[in-house]
Coordinates of C-alpha atoms in Angstrom, one line a residue:
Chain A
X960 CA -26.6 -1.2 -15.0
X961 CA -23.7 -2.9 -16.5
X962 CA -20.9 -2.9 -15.4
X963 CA -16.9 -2.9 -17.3
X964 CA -13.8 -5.0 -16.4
X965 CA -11.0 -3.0 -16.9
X966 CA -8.7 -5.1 -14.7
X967 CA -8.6 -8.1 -12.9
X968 CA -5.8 -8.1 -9.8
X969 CA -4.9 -11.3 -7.7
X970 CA -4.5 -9.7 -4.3
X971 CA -4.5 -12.1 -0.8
X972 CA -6.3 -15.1 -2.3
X973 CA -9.0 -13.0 -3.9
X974 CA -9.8 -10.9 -7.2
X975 CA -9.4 -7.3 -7.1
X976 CA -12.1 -5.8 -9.7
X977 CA -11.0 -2.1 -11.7
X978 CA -14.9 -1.7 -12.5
X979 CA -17.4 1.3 -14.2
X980 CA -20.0 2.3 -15.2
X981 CA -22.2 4.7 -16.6
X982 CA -24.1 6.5 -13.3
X983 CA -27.3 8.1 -14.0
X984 CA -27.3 9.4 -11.0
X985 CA -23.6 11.5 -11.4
X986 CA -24.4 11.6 -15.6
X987 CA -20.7 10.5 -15.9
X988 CA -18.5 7.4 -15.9
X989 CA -17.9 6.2 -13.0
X990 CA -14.9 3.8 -11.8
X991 CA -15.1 2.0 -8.6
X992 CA -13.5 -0.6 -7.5
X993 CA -14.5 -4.2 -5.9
X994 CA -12.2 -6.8 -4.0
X995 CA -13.8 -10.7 -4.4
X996 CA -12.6 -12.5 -1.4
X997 CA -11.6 -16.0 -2.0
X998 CA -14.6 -16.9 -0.5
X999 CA -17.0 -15.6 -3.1
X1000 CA -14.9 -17.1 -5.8
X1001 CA -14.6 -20.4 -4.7
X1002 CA -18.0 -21.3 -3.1
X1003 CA -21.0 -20.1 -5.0
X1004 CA -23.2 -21.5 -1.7
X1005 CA -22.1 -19.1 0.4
X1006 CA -23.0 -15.2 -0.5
X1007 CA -19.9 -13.2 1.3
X1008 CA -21.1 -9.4 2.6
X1009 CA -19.6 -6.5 1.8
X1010 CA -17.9 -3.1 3.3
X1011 CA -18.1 0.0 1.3
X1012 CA -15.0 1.8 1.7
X1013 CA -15.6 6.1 1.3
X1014 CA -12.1 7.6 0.5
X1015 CA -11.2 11.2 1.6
X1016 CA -10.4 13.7 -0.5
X1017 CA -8.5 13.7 -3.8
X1018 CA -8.7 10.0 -3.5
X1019 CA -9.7 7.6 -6.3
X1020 CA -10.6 3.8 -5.8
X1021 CA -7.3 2.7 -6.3
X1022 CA -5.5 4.6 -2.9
X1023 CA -6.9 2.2 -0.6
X1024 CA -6.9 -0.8 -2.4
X1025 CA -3.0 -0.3 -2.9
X1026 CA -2.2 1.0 0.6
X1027 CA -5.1 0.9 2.9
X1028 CA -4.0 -3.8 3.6
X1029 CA -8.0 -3.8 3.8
X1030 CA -7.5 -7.2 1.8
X1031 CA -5.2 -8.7 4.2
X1032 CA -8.7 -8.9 6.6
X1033 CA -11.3 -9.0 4.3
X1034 CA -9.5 -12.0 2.9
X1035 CA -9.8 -13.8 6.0
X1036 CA -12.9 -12.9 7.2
X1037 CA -14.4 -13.2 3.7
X1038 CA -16.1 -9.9 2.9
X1039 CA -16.2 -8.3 -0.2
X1040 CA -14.9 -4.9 -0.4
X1041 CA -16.1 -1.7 -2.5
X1042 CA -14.4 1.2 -3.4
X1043 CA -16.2 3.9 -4.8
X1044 CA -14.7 7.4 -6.0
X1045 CA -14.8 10.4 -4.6
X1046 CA -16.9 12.6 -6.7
X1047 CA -18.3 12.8 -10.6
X1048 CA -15.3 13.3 -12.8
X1049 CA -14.7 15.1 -16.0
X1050 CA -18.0 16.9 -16.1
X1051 CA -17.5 20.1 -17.6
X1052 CA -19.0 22.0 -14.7
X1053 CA -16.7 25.2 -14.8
X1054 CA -14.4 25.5 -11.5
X1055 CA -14.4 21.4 -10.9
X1056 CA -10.5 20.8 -11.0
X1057 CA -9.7 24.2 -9.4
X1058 CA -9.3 23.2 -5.6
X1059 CA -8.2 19.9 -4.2
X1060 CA -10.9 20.1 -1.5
X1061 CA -13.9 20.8 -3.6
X1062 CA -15.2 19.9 -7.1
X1063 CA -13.6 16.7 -8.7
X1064 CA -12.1 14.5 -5.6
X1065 CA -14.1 16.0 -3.0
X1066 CA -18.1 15.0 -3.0
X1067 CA -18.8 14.9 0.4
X1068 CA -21.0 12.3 -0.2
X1069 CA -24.3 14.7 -0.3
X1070 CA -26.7 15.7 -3.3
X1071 CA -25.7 19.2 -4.3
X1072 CA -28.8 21.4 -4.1
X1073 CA -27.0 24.6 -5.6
X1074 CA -26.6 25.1 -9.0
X1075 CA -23.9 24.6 -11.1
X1076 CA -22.9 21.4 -9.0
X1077 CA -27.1 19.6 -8.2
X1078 CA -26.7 18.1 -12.1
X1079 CA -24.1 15.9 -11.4
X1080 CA -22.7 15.9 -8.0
X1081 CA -25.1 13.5 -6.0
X1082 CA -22.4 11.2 -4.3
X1083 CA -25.4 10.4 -1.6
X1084 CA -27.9 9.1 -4.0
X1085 CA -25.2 7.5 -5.8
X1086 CA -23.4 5.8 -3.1
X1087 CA -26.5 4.9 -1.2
X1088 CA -29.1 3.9 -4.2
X1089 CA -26.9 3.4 -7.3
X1090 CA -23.7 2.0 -7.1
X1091 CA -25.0 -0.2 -4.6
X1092 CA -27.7 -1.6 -6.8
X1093 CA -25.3 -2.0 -10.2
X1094 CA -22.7 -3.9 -8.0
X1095 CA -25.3 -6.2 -6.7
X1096 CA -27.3 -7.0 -9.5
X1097 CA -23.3 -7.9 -11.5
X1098 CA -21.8 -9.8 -9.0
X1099 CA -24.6 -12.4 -7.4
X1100 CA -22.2 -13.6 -5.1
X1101 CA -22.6 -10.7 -2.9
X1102 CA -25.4 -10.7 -0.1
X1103 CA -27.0 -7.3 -0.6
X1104 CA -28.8 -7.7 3.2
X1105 CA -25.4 -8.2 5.1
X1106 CA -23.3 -3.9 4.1
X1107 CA -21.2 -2.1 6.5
X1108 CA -19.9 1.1 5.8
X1109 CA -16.4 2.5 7.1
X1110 CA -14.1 5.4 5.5
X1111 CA -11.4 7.8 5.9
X1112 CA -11.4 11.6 6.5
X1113 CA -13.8 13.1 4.1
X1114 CA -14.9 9.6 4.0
X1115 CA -15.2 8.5 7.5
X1116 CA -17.7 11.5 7.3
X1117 CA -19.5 10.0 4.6
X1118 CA -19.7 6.3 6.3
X1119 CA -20.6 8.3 9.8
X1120 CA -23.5 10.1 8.4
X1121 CA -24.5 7.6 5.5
X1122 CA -25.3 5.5 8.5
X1123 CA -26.9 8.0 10.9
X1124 CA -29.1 9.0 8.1
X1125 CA -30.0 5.6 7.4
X1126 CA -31.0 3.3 10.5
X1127 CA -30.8 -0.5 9.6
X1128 CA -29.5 0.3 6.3
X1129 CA -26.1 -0.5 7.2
X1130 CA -25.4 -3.4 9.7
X1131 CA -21.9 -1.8 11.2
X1132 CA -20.1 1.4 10.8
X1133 CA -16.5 2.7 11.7
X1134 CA -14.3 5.2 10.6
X1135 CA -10.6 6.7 10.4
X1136 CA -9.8 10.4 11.0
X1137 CA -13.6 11.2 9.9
X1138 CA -14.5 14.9 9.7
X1139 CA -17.1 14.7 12.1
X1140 CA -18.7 17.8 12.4
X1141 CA -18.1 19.7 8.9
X1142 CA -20.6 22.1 9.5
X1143 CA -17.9 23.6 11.9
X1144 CA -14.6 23.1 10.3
X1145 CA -13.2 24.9 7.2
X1146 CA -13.5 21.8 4.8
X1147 CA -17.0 21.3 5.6
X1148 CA -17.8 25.3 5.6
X1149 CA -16.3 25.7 2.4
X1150 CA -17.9 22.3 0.7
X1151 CA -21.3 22.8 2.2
X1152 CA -21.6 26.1 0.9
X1153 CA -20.4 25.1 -2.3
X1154 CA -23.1 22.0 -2.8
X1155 CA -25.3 23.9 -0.8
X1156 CA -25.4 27.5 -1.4
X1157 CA -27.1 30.5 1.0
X1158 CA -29.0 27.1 2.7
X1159 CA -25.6 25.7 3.8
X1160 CA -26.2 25.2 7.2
X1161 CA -29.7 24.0 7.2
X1162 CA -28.7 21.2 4.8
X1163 CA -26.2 20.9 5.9
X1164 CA -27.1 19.6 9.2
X1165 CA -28.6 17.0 7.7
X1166 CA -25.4 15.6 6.5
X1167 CA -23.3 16.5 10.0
X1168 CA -22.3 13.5 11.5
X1169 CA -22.4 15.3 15.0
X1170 CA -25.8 17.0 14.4
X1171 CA -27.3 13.8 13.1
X1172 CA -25.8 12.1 16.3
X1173 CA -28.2 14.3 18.3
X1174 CA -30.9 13.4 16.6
X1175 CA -30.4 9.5 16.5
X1176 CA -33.2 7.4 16.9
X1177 CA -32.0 3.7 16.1
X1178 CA -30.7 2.0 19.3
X1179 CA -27.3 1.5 20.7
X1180 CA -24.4 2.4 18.7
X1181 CA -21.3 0.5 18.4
X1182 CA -19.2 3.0 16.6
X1183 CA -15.3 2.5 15.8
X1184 CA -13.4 5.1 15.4
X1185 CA -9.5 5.8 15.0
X1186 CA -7.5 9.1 15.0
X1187 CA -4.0 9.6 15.0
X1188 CA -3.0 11.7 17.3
X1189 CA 0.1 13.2 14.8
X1190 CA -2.3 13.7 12.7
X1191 CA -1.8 17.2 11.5
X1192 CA -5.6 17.6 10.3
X1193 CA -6.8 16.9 13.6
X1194 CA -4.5 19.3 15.1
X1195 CA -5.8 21.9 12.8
X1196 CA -9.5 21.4 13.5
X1197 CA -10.9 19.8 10.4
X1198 CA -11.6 16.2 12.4
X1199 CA -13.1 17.7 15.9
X1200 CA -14.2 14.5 17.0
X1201 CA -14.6 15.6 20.5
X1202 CA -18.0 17.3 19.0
X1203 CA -18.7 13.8 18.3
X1204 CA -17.9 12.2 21.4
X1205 CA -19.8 15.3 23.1
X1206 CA -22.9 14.6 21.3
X1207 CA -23.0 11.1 21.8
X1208 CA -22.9 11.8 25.7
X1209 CA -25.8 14.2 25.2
X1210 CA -27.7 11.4 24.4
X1211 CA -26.4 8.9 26.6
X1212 CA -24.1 7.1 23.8
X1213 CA -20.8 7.3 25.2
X1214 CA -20.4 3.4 25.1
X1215 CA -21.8 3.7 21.7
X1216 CA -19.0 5.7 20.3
X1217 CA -15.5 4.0 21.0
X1218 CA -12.6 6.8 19.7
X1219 CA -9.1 5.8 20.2
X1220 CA -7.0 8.1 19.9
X1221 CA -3.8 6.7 18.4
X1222 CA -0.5 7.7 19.9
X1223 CA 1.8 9.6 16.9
X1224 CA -0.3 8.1 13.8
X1225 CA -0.8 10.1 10.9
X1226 CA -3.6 11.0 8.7
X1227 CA -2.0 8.7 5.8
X1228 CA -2.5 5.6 4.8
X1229 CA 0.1 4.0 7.2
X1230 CA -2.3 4.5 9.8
X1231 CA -5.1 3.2 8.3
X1232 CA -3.3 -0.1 7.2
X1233 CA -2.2 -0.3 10.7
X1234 CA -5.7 -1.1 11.6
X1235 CA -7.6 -1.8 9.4
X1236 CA -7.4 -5.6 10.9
X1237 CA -9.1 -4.1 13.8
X1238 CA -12.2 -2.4 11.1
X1239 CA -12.6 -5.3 9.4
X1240 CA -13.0 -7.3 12.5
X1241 CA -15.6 -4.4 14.1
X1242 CA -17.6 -4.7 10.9
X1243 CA -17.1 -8.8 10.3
X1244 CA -18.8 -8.9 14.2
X1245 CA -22.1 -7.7 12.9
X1246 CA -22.1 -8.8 9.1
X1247 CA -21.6 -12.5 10.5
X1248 CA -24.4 -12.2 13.5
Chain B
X1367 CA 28.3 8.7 7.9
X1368 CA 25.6 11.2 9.3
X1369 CA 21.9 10.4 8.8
X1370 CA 19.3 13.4 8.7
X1371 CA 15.7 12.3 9.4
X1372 CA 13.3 13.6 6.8
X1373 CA 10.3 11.8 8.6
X1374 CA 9.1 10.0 11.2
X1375 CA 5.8 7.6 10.7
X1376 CA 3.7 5.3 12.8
X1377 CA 3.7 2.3 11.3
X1378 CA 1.9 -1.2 12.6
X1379 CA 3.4 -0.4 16.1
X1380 CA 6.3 0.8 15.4
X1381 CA 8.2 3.9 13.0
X1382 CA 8.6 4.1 9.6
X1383 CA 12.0 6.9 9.6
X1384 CA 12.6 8.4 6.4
X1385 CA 16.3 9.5 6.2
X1386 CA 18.8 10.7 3.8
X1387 CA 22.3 10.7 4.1
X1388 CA 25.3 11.9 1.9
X1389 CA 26.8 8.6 0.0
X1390 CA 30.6 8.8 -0.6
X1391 CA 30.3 5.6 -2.7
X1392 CA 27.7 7.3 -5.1
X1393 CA 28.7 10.6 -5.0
X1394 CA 25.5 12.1 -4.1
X1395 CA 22.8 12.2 -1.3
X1396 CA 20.9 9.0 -1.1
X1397 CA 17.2 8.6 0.6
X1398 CA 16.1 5.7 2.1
X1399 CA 13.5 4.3 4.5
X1400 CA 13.9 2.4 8.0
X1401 CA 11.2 0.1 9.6
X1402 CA 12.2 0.1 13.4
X1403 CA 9.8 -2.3 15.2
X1404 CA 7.9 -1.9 18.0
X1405 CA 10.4 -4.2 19.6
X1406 CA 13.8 -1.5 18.6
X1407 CA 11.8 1.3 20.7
X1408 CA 10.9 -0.6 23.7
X1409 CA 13.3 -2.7 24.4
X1410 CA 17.0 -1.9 24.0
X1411 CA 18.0 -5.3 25.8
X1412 CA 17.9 -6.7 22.6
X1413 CA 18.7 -5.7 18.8
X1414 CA 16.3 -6.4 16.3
X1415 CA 17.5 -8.2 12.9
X1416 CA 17.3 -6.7 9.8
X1417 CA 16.1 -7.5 6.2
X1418 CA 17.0 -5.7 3.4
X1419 CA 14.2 -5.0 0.8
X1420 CA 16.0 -3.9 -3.1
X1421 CA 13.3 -2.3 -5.2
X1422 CA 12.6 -3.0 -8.9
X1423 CA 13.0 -0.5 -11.8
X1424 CA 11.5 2.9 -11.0
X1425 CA 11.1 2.5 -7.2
X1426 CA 12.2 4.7 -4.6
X1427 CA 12.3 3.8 -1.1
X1428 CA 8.8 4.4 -0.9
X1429 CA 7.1 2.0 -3.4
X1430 CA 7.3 -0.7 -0.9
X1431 CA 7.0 1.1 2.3
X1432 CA 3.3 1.9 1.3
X1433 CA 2.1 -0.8 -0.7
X1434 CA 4.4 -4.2 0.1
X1435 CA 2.9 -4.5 3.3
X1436 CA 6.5 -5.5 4.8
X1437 CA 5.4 -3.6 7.8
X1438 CA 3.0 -6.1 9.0
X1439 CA 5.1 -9.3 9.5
X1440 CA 7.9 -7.3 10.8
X1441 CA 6.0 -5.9 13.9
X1442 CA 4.8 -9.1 14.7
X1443 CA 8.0 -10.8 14.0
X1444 CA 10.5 -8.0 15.4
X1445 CA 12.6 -6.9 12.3
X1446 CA 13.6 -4.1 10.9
X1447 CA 13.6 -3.5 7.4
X1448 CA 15.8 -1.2 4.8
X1449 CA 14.4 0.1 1.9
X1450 CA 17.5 1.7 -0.3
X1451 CA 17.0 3.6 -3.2
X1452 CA 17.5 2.1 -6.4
X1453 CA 20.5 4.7 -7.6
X1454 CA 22.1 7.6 -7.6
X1455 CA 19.7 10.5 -8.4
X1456 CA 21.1 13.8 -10.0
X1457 CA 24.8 13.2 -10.3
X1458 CA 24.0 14.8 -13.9
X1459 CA 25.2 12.5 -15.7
X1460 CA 24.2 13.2 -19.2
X1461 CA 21.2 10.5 -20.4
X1462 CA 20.5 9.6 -16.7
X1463 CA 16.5 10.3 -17.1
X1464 CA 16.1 9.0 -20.5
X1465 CA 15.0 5.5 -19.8
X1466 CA 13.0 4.2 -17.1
X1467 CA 14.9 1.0 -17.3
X1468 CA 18.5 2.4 -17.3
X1469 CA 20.1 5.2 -15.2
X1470 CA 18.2 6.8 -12.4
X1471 CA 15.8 4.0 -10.7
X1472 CA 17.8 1.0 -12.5
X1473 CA 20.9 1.1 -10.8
X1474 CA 20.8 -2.7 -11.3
X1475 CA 22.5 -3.3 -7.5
X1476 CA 26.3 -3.3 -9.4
X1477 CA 29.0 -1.3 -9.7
X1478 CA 29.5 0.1 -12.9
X1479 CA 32.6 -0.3 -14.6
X1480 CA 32.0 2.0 -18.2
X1481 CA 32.3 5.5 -18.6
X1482 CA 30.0 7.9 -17.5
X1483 CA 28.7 5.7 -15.2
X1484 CA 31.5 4.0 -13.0
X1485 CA 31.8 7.6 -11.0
X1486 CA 28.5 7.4 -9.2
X1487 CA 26.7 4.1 -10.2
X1488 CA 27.8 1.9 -7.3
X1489 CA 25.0 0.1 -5.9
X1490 CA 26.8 -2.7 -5.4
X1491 CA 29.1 -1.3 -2.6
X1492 CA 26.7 1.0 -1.7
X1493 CA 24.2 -1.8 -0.5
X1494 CA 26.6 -4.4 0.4
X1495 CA 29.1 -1.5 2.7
X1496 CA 27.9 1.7 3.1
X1497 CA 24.4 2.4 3.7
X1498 CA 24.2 -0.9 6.2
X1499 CA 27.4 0.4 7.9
X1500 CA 25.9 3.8 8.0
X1501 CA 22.5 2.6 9.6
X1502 CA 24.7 0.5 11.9
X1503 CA 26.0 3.5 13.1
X1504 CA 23.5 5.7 13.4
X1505 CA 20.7 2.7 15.2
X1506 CA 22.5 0.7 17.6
X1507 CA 19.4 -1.3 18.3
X1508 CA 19.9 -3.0 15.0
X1509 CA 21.8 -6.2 15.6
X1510 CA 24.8 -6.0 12.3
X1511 CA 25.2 -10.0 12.9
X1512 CA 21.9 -10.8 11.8
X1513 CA 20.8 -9.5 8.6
X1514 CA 19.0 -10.6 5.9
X1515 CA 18.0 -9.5 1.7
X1516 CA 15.0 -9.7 -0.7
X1517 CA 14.0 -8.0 -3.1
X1518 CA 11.3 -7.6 -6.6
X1519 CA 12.6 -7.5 -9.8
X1520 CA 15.5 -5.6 -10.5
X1521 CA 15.9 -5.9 -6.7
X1522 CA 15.1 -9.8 -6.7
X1523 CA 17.9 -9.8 -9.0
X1524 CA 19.7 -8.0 -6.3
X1525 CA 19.3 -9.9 -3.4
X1526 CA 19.7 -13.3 -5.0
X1527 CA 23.0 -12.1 -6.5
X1528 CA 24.5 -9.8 -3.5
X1529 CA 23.6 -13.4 -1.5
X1530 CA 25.3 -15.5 -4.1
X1531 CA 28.3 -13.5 -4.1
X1532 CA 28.5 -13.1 -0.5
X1533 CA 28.3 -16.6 1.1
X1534 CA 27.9 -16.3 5.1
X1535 CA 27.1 -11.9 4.4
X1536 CA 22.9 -13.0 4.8
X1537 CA 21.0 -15.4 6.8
X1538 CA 18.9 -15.8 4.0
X1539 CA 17.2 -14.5 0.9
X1540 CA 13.8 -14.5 -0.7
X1541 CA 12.6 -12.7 -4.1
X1542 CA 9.5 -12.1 -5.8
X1543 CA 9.8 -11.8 -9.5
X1544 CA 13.5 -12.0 -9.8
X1545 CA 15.4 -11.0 -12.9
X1546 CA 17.1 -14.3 -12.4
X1547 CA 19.0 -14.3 -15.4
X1548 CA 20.1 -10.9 -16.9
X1549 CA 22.5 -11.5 -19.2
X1550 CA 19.7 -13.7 -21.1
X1551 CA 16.7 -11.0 -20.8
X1552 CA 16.4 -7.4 -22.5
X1553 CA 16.6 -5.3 -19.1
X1554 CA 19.3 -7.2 -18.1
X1555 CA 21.3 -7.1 -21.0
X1556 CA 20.6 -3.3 -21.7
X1557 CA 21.6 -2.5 -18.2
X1558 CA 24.8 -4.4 -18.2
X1559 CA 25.9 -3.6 -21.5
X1560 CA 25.4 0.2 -20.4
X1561 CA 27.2 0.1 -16.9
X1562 CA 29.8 -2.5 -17.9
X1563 CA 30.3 -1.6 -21.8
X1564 CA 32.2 -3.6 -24.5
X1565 CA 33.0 -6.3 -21.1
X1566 CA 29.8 -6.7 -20.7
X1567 CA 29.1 -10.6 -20.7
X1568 CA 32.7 -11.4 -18.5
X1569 CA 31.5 -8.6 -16.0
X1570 CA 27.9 -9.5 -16.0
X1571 CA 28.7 -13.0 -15.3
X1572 CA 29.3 -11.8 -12.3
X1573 CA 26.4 -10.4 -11.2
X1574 CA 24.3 -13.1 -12.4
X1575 CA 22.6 -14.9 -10.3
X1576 CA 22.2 -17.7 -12.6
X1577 CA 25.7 -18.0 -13.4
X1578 CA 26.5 -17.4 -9.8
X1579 CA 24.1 -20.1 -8.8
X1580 CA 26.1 -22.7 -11.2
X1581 CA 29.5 -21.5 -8.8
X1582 CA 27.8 -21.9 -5.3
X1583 CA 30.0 -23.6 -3.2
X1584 CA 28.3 -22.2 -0.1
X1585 CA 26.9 -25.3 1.1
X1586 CA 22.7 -26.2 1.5
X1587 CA 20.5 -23.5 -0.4
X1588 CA 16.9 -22.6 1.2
X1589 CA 15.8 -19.3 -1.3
X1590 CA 11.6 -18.4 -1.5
X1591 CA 10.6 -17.3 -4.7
X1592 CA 7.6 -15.7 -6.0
X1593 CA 6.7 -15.3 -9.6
X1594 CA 3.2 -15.0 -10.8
X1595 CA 2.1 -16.5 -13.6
X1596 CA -0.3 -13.5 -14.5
X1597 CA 3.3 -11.5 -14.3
X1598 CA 3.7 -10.2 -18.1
X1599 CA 7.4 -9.0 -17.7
X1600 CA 7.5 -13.0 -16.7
X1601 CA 5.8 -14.3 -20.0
X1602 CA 8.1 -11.6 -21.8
X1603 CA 11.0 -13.9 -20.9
X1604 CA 12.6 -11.0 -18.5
X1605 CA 12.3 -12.6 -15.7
X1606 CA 13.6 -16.8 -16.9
X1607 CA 12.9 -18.3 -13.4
X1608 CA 13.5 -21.8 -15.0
X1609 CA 17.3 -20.7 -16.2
X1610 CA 17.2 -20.2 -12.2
X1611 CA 16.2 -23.8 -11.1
X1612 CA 17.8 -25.2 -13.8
X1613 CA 21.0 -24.3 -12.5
X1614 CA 19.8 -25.2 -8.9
X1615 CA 19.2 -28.7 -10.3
X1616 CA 22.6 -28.8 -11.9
X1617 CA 24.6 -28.4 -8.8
X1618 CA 22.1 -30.8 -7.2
X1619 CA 20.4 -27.9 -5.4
X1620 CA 17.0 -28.0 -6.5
X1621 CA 15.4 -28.7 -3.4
X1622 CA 16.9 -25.5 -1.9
X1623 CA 15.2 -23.2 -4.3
X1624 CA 11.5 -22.7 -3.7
X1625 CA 10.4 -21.0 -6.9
X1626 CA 6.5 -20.6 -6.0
X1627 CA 4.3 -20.4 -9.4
X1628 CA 1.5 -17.6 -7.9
X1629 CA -1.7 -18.6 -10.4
X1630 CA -3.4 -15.2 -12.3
X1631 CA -0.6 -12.7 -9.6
X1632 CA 1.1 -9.9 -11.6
X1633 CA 4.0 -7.9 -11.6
X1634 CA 2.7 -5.4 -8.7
X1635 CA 2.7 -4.5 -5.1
X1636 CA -0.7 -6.3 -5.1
X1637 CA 1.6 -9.8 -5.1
X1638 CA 3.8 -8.5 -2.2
X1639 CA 1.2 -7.5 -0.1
X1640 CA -0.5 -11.1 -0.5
X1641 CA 2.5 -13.1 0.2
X1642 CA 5.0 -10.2 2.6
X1643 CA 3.9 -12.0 5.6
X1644 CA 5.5 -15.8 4.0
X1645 CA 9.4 -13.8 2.8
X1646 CA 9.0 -12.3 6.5
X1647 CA 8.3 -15.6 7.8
X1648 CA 10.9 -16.8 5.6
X1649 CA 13.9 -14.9 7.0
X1650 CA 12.6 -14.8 10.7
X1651 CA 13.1 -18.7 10.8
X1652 CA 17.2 -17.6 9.8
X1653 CA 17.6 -14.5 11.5
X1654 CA 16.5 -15.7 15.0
X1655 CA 18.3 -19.1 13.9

């Protein structure tokens, strides 16, 4: 469970941790990253919260704690922030650097099931059980009863169904440009295969934000959601968060699930540092209830 | 004086325009980046102001459009920003790639006067004349009376010496980590002995903001500063703030330079972003004077 400094960054008040570890539960190293608000380094009375931030793919912790202005809010709100990575790295499974959208960058945030990838590749477990745990047992200054979850692309898939998986678990959820329904887009198709093998769409259904909508359980929503509508992803078909929107209507949701779609914003970091204010605010509403 | 638009980019309300345009005074085509606020596309009644941000060593004109977080206080405060190169690129000159700190991405904001470099290193003229009178031109909702310059690093240098030489050209000028004293610090003296040759000390003189500062006769200073004290190119001597307000105090200045001492910030983007909002603040209260 311990955890290495590898750098210490002043950013908006606060401390920017470069952080890792060795994960059982990915049999690797893994680097994360962790933003201290001022709050938690000033005031040991008060625990602050925190947001886990899920990158999309070929991300590392470091994009969106250098582009993502998360900081900016967090700062002011006082939440801690973590940023995982994106998948095991450096494993030596054969294949693992060969596409950008599968393998090394690209964990979807499930347990692979199929072999050669089920040793190592267990982003769920790791970002639901273990990362979770190390962080909170470093840093005491963190209130591990007060977590929202929020993420971008393949990430804002991973924050959806993390929480639709998990009712209670998380106290708020939101998301940028999330693939919402992977078991119906090419990304999805070709990961969930990949982690899954011949059993893709079964298990896969399990980790579909849209088909785990359907089942939901847990009460009202309050999801936030943002996607650009210059987004060239979403005009290709990889987002479809209409199938989202859909399902949450089938179940008499719609409130629930707040998309705006933003006129001429990209899938790229400017976008997401042009709101994330707005995220940090959904998600500081229900951490501070 | 034709600008071609390589990209267009939602940014914080507003568009982030990637452009390139062929630069007589360099001899080559030059990139660079414009922030039009929300306020230059709604509303032509009135022209927006505009700051000009010089980059450090290495940058393009897109270091700082995705990590400074400029964006943010000039959307709310209505100003557009320029993000220049920080040289020629490709003129072939033979060496130009060899050192990260001389050449291409350390045009050092003069005009070189030593052979091989006085053909196409100009980035004194080209900043001061042609790429503002070029984005005149092409964006007539940018007001050419109001303008103002800041800059990191190399580019602090930059925009406290283009201000220094150019009494009345800027409403103001802010840095953050300013090379404030080049002809006393390795880059500077590397980069001036290179552009300027066996003159080097006479000519640098006079792009020194130091030495400039000990000349002002431009009436009451009012210059922000940032310079963290985590900052190792600062503790390496190669920044010499305090040659800065030593000067300042000389010419009984010293209340108009506002070196701020950042505790624990570094060298990086990290310290923009936390302190953007305060140099925007900082030239709104002159350029809406």
């Amino acid at each position: 469970m311990s955890v290495t400094t590898i750098a210490t960054i002043a950013s908006f008040g606060g401390k920017l941790l470069k952080l890792s570890h060795n994960a059982s539960t990915t049999g690797c190293e893994m680097k994360f990253n962790l933003y201290l608000p001022p709050q938690a380094t000033i005031n040991a009375l008060h625990k602050v919260p925190l947001l886990i931030w899920l990158s999309g793919l070929t991300c590392t912790a470091d994009n969106c704690s250098e582009k993502g202005f998360f900081q900016h809010g967090a700062s002011a709100k006082g939440i801690a922030i973590l940023y995982p990575d994106t998948s095991p790295r450096g494993v030596g499974i054969q294949g693992e650097d060969e596409s950008w959208d599968f393998g090394t960058g690209a964990g979807f945030y499930v347990d692979a099931t199929a072999s050669p990838w089920s040793n190592n590749y267990k982003m769920y477990s790791y970002i639901t059980e273990e990362l979770p745990k190390t962080v909170f047992a470093a840093f005491d200054q963190i209130d591990s009863s007060r977590v929202s979850i929020s993420g971008h692309s393949m990430g804002g898939h991973g924050a959806l169904s993390l929480y639709l998986k998990n009712p209670g678990k998380y106290k708020s959820v939101s998301a940028f440009a999330p693939i919402a329904n992977p078991l119906k887009c090419p990304w999805g198709e070709k990961a969930f295969k990949g982690y899954f093998g011949d059993d893709w769409q079964k298990t896969g259904a399990q980790h579909d934000s849209t088909e785990l909508l359907k089942q939901w359980k847990g009460g009202d929503l309050d999801i936030l959601i943002d996607v650009g509508t210059g987004d060239n992803f979403y005009k290709q078909g990889q987002l479809l968060p209409e199938n989202f929107i859909a399902a949450a209507k089938d179940i008499g949701q719609e409130k629930g699930v707040n998309v705006r779609f933003q006129p001429e914003y990209d899938h790229s970091y400017y976008t997401m540092a042009s709101f994330s204010d707005d995220h940090i605010s959904h998600a500081a509403k229900y951490l501070f209830a």
